[in-house]
Coordinates of C-alpha atoms in Angstrom, one line a residue:
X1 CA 14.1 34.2 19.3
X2 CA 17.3 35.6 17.4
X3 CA 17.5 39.8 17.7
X4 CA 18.3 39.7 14.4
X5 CA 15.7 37.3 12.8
X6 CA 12.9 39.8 15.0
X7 CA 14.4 42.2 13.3
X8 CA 14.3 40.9 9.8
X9 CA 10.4 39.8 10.2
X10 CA 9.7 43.3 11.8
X11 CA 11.2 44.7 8.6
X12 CA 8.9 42.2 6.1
X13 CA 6.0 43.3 7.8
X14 CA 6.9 46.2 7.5
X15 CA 7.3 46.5 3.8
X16 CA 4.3 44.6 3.0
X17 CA 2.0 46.6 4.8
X18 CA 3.7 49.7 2.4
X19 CA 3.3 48.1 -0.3
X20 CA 1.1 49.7 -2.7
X21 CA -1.8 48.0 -4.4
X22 CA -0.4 48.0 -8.2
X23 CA -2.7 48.5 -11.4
X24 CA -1.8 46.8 -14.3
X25 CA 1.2 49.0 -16.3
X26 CA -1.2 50.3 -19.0
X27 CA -2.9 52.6 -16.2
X28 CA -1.1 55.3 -15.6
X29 CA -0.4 58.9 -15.5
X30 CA -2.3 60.5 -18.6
X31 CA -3.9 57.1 -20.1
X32 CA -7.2 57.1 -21.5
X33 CA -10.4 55.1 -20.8
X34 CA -13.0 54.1 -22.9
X35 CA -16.1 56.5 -23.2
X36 CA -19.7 54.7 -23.1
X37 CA -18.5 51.1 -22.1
X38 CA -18.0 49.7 -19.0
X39 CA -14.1 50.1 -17.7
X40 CA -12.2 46.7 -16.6
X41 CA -9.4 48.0 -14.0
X42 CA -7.0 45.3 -13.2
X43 CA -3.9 44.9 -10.9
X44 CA -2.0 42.9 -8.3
X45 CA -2.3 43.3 -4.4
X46 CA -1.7 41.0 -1.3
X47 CA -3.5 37.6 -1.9
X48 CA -7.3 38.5 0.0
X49 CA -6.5 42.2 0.2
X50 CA -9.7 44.5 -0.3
X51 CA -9.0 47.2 -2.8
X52 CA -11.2 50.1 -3.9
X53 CA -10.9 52.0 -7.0
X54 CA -12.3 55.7 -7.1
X55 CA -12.8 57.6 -10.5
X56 CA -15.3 59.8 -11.4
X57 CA -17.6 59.6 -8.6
X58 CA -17.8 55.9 -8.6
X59 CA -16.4 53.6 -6.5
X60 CA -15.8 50.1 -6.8
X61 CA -14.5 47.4 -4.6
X62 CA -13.2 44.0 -4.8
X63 CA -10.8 41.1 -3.4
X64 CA -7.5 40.1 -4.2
X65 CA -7.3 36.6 -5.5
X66 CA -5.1 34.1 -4.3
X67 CA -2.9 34.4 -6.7
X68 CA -3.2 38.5 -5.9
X69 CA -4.7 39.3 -9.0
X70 CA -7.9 42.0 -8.8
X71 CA -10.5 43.6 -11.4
X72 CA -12.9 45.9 -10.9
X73 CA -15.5 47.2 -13.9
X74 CA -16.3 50.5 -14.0
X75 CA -19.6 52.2 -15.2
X76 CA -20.1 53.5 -18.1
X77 CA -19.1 56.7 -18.7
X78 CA -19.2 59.9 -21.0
X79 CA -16.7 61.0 -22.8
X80 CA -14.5 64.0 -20.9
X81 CA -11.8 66.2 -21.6
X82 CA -10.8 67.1 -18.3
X83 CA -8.1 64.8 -16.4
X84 CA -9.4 63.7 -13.4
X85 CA -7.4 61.4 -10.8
X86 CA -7.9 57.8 -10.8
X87 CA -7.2 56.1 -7.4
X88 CA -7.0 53.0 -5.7
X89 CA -6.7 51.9 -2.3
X90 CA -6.0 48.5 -0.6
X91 CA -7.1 47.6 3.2
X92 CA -3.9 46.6 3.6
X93 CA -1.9 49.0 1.6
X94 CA -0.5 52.1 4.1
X95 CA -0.8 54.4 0.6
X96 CA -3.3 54.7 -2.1
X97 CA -2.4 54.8 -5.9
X98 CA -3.0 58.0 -7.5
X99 CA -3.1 58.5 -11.0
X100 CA -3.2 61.9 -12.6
X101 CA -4.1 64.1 -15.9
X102 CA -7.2 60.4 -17.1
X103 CA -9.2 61.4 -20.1
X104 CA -12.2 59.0 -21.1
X105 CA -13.0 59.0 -25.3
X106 CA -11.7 56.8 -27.3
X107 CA -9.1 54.0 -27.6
X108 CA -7.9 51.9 -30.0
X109 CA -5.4 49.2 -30.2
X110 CA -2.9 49.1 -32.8
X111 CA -0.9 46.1 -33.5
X112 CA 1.1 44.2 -36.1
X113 CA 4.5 43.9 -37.4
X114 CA 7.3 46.6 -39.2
X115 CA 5.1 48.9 -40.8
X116 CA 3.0 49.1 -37.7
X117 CA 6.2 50.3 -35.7
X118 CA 7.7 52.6 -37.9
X119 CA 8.0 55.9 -36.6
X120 CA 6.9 59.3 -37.8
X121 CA 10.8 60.4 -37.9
X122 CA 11.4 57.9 -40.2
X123 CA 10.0 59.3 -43.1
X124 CA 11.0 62.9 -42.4
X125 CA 10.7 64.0 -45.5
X126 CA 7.4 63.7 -45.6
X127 CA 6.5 63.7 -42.1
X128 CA 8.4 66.5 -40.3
X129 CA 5.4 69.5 -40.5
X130 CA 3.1 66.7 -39.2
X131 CA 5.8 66.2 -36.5
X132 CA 6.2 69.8 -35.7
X133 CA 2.8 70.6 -35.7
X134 CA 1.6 67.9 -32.8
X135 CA 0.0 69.7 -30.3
X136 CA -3.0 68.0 -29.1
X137 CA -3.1 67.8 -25.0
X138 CA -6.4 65.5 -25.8
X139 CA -4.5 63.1 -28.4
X140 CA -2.7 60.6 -26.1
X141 CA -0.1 57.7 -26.8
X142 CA 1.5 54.8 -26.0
X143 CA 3.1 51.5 -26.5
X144 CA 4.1 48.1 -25.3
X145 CA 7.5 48.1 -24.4
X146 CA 9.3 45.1 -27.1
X147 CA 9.7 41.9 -24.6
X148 CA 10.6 38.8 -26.8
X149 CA 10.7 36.5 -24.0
X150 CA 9.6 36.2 -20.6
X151 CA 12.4 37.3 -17.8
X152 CA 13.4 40.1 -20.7
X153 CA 13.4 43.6 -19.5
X154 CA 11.0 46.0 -20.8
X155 CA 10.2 49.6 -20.3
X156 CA 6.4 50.2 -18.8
X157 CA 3.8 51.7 -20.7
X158 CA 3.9 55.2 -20.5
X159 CA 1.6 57.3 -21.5
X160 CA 2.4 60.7 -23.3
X161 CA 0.4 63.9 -25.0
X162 CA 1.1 64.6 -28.2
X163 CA 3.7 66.5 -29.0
X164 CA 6.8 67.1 -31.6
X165 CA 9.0 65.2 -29.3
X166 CA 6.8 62.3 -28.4
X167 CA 5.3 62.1 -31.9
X168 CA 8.4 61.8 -33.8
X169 CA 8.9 58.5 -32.0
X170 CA 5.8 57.1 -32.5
X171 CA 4.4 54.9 -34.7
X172 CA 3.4 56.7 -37.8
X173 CA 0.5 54.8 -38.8
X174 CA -1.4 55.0 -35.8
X175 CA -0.4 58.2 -35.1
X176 CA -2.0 59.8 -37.9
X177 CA -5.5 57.3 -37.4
X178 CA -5.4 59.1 -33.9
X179 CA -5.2 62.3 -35.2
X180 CA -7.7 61.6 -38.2
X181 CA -9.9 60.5 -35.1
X182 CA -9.6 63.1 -33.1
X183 CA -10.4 65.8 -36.1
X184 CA -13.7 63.7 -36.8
X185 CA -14.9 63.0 -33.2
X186 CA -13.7 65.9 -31.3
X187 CA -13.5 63.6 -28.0
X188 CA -10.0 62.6 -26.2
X189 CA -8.7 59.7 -28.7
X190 CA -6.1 57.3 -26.6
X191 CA -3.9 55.5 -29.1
X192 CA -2.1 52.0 -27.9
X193 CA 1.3 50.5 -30.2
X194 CA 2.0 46.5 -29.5
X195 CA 3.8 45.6 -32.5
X196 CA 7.3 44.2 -33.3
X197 CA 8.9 44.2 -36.6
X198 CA 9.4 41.3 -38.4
X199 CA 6.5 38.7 -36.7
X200 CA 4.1 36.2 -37.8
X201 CA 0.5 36.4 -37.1
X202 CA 0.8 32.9 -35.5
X203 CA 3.2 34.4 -32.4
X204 CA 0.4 36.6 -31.3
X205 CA -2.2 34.3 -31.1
X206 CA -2.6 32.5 -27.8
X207 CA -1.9 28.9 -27.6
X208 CA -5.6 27.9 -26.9
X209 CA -6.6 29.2 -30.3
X210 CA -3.8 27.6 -32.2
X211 CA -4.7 24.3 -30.4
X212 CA -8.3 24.6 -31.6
X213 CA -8.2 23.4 -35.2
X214 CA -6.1 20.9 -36.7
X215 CA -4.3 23.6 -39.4
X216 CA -3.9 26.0 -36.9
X217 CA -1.9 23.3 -34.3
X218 CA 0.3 22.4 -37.5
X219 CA 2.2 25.0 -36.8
X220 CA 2.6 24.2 -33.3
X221 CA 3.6 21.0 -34.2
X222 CA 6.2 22.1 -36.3
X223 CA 7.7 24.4 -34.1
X224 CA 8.0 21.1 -31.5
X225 CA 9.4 18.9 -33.9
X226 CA 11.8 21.7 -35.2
X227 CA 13.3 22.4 -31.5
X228 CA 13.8 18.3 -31.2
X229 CA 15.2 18.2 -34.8
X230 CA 17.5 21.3 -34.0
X231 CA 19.0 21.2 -30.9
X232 CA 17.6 17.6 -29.0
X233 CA 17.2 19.5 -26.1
X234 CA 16.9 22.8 -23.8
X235 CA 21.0 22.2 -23.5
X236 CA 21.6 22.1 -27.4
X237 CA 19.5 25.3 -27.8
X238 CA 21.0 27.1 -25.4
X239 CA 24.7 26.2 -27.0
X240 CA 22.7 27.3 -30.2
X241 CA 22.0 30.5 -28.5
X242 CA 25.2 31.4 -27.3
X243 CA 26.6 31.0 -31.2
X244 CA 24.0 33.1 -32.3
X245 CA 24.7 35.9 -30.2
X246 CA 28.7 35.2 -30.7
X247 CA 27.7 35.9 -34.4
X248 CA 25.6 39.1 -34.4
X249 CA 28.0 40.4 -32.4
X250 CA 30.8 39.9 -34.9
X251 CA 28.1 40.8 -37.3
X252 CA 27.6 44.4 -35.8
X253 CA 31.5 44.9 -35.1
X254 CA 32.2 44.6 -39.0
X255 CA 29.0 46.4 -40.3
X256 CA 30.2 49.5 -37.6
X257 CA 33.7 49.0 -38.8
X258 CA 32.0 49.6 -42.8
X259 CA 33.9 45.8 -43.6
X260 CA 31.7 43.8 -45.4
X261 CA 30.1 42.1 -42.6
X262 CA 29.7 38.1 -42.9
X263 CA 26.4 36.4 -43.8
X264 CA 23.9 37.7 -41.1
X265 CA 23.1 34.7 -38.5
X266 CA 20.0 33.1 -38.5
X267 CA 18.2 33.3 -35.4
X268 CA 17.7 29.4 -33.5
X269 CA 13.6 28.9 -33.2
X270 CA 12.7 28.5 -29.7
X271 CA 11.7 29.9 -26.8
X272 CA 13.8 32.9 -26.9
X273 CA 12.9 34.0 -30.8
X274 CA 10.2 36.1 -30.6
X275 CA 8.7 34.8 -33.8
X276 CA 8.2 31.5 -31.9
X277 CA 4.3 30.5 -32.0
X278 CA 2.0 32.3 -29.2
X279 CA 5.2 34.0 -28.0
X280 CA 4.6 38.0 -28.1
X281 CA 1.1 36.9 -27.3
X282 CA 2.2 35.8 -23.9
X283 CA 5.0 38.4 -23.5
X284 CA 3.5 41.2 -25.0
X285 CA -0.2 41.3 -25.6
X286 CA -1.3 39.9 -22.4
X287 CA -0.1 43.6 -21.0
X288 CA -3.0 45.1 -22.5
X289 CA -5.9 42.4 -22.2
X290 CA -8.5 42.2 -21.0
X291 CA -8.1 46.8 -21.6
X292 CA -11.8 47.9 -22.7
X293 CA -11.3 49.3 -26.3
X294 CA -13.3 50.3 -29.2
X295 CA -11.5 48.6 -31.7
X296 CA -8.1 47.4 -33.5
X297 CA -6.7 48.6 -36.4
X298 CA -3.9 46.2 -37.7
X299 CA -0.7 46.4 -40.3
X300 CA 0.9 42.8 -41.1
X301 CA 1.1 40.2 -43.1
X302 CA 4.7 40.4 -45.0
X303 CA 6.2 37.8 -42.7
X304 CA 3.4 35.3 -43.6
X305 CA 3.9 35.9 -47.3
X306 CA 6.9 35.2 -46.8
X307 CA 7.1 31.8 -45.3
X308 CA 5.4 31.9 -47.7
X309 CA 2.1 30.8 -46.5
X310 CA -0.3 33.2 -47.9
X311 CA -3.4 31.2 -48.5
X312 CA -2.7 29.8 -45.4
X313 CA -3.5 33.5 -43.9
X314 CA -7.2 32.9 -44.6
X315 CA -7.5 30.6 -41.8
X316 CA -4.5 32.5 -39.6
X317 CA -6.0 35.7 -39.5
X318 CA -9.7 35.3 -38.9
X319 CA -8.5 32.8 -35.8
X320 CA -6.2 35.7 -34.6
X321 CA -9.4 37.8 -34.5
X322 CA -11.9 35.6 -32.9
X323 CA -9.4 35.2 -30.4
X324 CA -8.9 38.5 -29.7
X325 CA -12.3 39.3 -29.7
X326 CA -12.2 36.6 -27.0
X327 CA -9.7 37.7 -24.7
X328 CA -10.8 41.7 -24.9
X329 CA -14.4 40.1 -23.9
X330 CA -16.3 41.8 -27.6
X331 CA -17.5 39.6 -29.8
X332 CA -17.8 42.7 -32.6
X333 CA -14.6 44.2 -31.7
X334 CA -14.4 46.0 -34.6
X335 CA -11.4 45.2 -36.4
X336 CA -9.3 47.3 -39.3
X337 CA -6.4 46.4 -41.5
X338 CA -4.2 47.2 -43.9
X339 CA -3.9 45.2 -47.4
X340 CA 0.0 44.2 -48.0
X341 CA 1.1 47.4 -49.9
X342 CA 2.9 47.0 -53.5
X343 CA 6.2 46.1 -53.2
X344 CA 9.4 45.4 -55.0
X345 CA 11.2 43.9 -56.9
X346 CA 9.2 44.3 -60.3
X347 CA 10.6 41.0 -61.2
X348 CA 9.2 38.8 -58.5
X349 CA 6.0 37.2 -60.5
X350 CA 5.5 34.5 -57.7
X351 CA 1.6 33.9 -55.8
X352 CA 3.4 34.4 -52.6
X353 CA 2.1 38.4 -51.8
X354 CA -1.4 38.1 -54.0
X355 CA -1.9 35.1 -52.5
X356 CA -1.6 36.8 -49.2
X357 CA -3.7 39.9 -50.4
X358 CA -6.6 38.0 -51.9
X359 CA -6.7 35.9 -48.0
X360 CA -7.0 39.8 -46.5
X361 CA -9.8 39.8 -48.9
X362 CA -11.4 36.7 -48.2
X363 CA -11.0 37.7 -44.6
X364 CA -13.1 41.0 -45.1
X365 CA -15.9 39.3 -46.6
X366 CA -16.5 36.6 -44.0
X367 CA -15.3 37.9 -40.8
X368 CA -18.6 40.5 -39.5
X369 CA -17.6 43.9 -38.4
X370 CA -13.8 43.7 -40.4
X371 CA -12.8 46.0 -42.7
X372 CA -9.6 46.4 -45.0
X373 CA -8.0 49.4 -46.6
X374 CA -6.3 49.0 -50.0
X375 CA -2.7 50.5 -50.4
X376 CA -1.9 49.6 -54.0
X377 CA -1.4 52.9 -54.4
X378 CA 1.4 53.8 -51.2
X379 CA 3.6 51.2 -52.4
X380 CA 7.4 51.7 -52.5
X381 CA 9.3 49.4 -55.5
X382 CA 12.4 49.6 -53.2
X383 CA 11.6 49.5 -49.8
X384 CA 8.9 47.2 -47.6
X385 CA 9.0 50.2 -45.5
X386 CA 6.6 53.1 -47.4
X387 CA 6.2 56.5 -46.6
X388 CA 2.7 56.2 -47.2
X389 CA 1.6 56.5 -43.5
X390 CA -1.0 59.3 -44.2
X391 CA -2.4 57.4 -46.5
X392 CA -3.0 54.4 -44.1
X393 CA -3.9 56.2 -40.8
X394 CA -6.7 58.3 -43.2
X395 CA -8.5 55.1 -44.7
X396 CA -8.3 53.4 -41.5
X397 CA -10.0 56.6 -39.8
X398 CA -12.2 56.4 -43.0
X399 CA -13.6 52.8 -42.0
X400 CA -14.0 53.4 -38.4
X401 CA -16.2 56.3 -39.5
X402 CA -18.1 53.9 -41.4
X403 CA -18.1 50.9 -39.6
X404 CA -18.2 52.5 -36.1
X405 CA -19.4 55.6 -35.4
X406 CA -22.1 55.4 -38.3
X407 CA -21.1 57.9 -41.1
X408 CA -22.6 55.0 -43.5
X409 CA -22.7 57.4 -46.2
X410 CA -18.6 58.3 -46.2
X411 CA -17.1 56.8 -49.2
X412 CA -14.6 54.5 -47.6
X413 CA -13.3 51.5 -50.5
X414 CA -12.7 51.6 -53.7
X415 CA -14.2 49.9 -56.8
X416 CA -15.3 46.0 -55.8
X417 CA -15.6 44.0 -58.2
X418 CA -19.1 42.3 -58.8
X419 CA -19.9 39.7 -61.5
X420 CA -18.1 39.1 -64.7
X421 CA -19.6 39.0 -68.3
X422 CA -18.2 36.6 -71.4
X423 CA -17.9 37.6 -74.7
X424 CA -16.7 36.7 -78.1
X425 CA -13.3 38.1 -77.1
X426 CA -13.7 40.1 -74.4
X427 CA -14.8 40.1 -70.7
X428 CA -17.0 42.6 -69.3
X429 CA -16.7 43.7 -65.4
X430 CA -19.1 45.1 -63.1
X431 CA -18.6 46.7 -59.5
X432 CA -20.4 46.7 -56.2
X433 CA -22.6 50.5 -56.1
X434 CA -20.7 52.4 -53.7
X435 CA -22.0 55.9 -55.0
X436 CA -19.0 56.7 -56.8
X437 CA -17.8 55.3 -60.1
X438 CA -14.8 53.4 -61.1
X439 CA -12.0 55.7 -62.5
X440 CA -10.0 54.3 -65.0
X441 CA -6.2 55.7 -65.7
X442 CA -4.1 54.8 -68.4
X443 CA -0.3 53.6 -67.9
X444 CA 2.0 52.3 -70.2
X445 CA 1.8 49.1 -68.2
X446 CA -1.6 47.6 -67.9
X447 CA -2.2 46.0 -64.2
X448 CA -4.5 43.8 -66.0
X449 CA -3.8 40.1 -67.7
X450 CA -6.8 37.9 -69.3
X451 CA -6.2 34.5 -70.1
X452 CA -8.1 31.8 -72.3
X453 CA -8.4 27.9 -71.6
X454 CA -5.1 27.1 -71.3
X455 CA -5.2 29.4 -68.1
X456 CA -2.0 30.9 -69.5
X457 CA -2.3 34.8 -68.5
X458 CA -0.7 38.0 -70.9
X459 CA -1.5 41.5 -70.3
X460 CA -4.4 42.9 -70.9
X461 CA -6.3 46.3 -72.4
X462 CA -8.5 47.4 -70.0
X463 CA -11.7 50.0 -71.1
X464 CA -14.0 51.7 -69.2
X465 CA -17.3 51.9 -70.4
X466 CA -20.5 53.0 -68.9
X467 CA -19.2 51.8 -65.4
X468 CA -18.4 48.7 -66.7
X469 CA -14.3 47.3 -67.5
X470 CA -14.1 45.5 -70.9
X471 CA -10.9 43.7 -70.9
X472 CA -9.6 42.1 -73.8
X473 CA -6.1 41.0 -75.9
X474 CA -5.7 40.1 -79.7
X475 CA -3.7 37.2 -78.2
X476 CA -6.4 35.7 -76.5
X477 CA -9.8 34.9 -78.7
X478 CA -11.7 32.6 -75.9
X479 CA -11.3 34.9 -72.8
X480 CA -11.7 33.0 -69.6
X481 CA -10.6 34.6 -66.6
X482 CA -9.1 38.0 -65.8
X483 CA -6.7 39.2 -63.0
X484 CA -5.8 42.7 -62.0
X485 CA -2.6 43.7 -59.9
X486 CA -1.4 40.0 -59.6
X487 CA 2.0 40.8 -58.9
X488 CA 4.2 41.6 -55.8
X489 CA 4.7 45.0 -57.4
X490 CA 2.6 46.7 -60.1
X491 CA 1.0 50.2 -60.7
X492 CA -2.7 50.2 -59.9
X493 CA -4.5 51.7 -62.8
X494 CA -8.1 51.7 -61.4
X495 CA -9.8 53.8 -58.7
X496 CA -12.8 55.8 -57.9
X497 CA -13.7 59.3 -58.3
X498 CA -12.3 59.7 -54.4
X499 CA -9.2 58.3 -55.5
X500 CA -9.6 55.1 -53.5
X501 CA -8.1 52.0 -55.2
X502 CA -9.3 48.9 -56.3
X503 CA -7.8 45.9 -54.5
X504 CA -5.9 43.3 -56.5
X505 CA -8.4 40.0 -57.6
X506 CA -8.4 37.1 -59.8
X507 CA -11.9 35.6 -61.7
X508 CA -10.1 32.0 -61.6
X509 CA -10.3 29.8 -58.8
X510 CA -6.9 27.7 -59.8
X511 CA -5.0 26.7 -57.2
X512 CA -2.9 28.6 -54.8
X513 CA 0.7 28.4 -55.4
X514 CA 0.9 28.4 -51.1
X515 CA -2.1 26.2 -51.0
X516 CA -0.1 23.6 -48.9
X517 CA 2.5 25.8 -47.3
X518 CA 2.4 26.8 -43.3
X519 CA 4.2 29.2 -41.2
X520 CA 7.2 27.1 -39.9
X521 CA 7.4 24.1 -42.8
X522 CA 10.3 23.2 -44.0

């Protein structure tokens, strides 16, 4: 045999037998694991290769697939503030994995789109004592590195303390639902960011789910006939692709240069766009399933208002959920969100964000072991963006309490509405007991609008009366329906005494101006 080809397989050998079993990239130095649940560990080794993992005083052992994948499940375990070493070994592997500094508690999986990622240094103003003041060795962090498209470079989850330095970068929302956690629980709270600005609910959702009911594959379907339509082939797009880029980059040499930059390019739909159907799913998301968790909080919803295809969203969101609670093996993963903030401009009358709002609702009430937070309040007229970060990671900590971990007497919503009564020329509402009352303030503007049988709506006077709304208007002496905080943007006049707000509803059942609209039409 050739010295030289010896010498090459010598070296192969060689370098497989040193080659290190590898956990998945969410495990590593400083992560979390889930207290009182049993612990899936996953990785890749050599295809048949027996790998042990050691944590805790438990050992657990297992065989490499053929396709080299491995999982092991750890027992159940208490939580514990003191970092222990995690470690796995392969039979075939010359040196075991060590990881250093693992906490068990709790962890929680944050995801979504923009206001999800924004970090705490964005809002400085606000958020700068919150930023100097992290300090919590048991308050850990970390996030999905942004991968739009397979064969994209990414960083590896890395797991981080909190601190002024780390914090600042993080995402503000979850960051302060960790730390609202962590004041409540007193246990390690692990935190996990896989979000991208900008994104559909429909691109993390696998393709399985959006295959499994015809409304759900119309969007799949016209993301296929959109690539054929657009480019004929992989050839056209990738000619498509190379203008695009050409663009931005002219685009970002005039912006730096402070010229007034040309129209922004739009972005060609395929398999590099990350807004692409099932596309972060598969990137992205997959990195952290099937990661034992206790639950999701979640911030999006403006790129699907946008499409727009809010009433669409009612049968978008509660598939992204079951699906989720699929792939992270929980039927009752408990899931939180965020209700689309008020937002600007003041002029924009259109269903579009409503629409979207009231499918949130709808959402809440028939999806078990959901909950929603209402932000009507920690809008920003100018900006999609608000600074109202506190505000979300405190009423999302708020629910979880509630939901949970069983404080079922916290006050955690605000007024629901009930049942409606008719009268002469007036309607009466009622709210859901919560043990506290509605909480009526008076604006200039009223957020409410009645309307008669013509179904035309005007603003409305809104009194509170024993508990009970009367709304009424001298223009409108048959009252039929009322609506409250129908409007992209409005001030929200009606909380309770905790200063929760009410979410934005309609009486009517009219049709939906994005009835008929889905993510990708045209």
């Amino acid at each position: 045999m050739n010295f030289r080809i010896i010498v090459l397989l010598v070296s192969l050998v060689a370098c497989v037998s040193s080659a290190a079993v590898q956990p998945a990239g969410l495990f590593a130095d400083n992560a979390v694991l889930q207290r009182d649940a049993a612990v899936r560990i996953w990785g890749r080794a050599t295809p048949g290769e027996t790998v042990t993992v050691l944590f805790a005083e438990q050992s657990k052992e297992t065989v490499a697939g053929d396709d080299g994948r491995w999982r092991v499940v750890l027992d159940q375990m208490p939580a514990c503030s003191e970092g222990r070493s995690l470690v796995m070994r392969g039979s075939e592997t010359s040196q075991p994995v060590e990881l250093e500094n693992i906490l068990v508690g709790e962890v929680w999986l944050a995801g979504g789109q923009s206001n999800m990622v924004v970090p705490m240094k964005m809002f400085r103003k606000t958020t700068q004592a919150d930023i100097d003041r992290a300090d919590d060795s048991l308050l850990r962090i970390t996030k999905i590195g942004r991968k739009d498209y397979d064969g994209q470079n990414a960083p590896p989850p890395r797991w981080s303390a909190a601190t002024p330095e780390c914090v600042a970068e993080f995402s503000a929302g979850a960051y302060y639902f960790a730390r609202n956690l962590r004041a409540s629980l007193n246990v390690p709270v692990g935190i996990i960011v896989c979000a991208v600005s900008g994104t559909p609910a429909e691109t993390w959702m696998s393709r399985d789910m959006l295959e499994s009911k015809p409304d759900l594959k119309r969007v799949l379907d016209a993301y296929d006939a959109g690539f054929v339509k657009d480019f004929g082939d992989e050839a056209g797009y990738q000619k498509r692709v190379e203008a695009y880029r050409l663009g931005m980059d002219e685009w970002n040499r005039r912006r730096a240069a402070r010229q007034k930059p040309n129209p922004r390019p739009a972005e060609p739909m395929g398999p590099f766009n990350k807004n692409r159907p099932c596309g972060l799913y598969g990137t992205m998301l997959t990195q952290v399933i099937p990661c034992t968790i206790r639950g999701v909080i979640w911030y999006q919803g403006e790129e699907n208002a946008m499409a727009p295809a809010g009433f669409h969203y009612r049968s978008v969101f509660p598939a992204l959920i079951q699906g989720w609670r699929n792939e992270f093996e929980n039927p009752d993963l408990p899931f939180l969100f965020v209700q689309l903030a008020a937002c600007g401009p003041a002029s924009d009358r259109f269903g579009f964000w409503p629409e979207l709002r009231e499918s949130q609702c709808w959402t809440e009430e028939h999806v078990d072991n959901t909950g929603m937070i209402v932000l009507a309040d920690g809008g920003d007229e100018k900006n999609i963006h608000p600074a109202s970060k506190d505000k979300v990671g405190l009423r999302l900590s708020l629910l979880a309490r509630n939901l949970v971990y069983g404080e079922t007497d916290l006050i955690c919503r605000g007024p629901q509405l009930l049942n409606l009564k008719r009268g002469k020329d007036f309607i009466e509402l009622e709210f859901k007991e919560s043990g506290s009352k509605p909480v009526l303030k008076p604006l200039a503007e009223s957020a409410f609008e009645i309307c008669g049988p013509d179904g035309r709506y005007v603003p409305a006077k809104a009194e509170l009366i024993d508990q009970r709304l009367v709304i009424s208007s001298e223009e409108v002496a048959d009252p039929q329906h009322v609506r409250y905080g129908w409007r992209k943007w409005f001030v929200p006049t009606l909380f309770n005494q905790e200063g929760l707000p009410a979410s934005p509803f309609r009486t009517d059942d009219f049709p939906a101006e994005t009835k008929d609209r889905y993510y990708l039409d045209r």
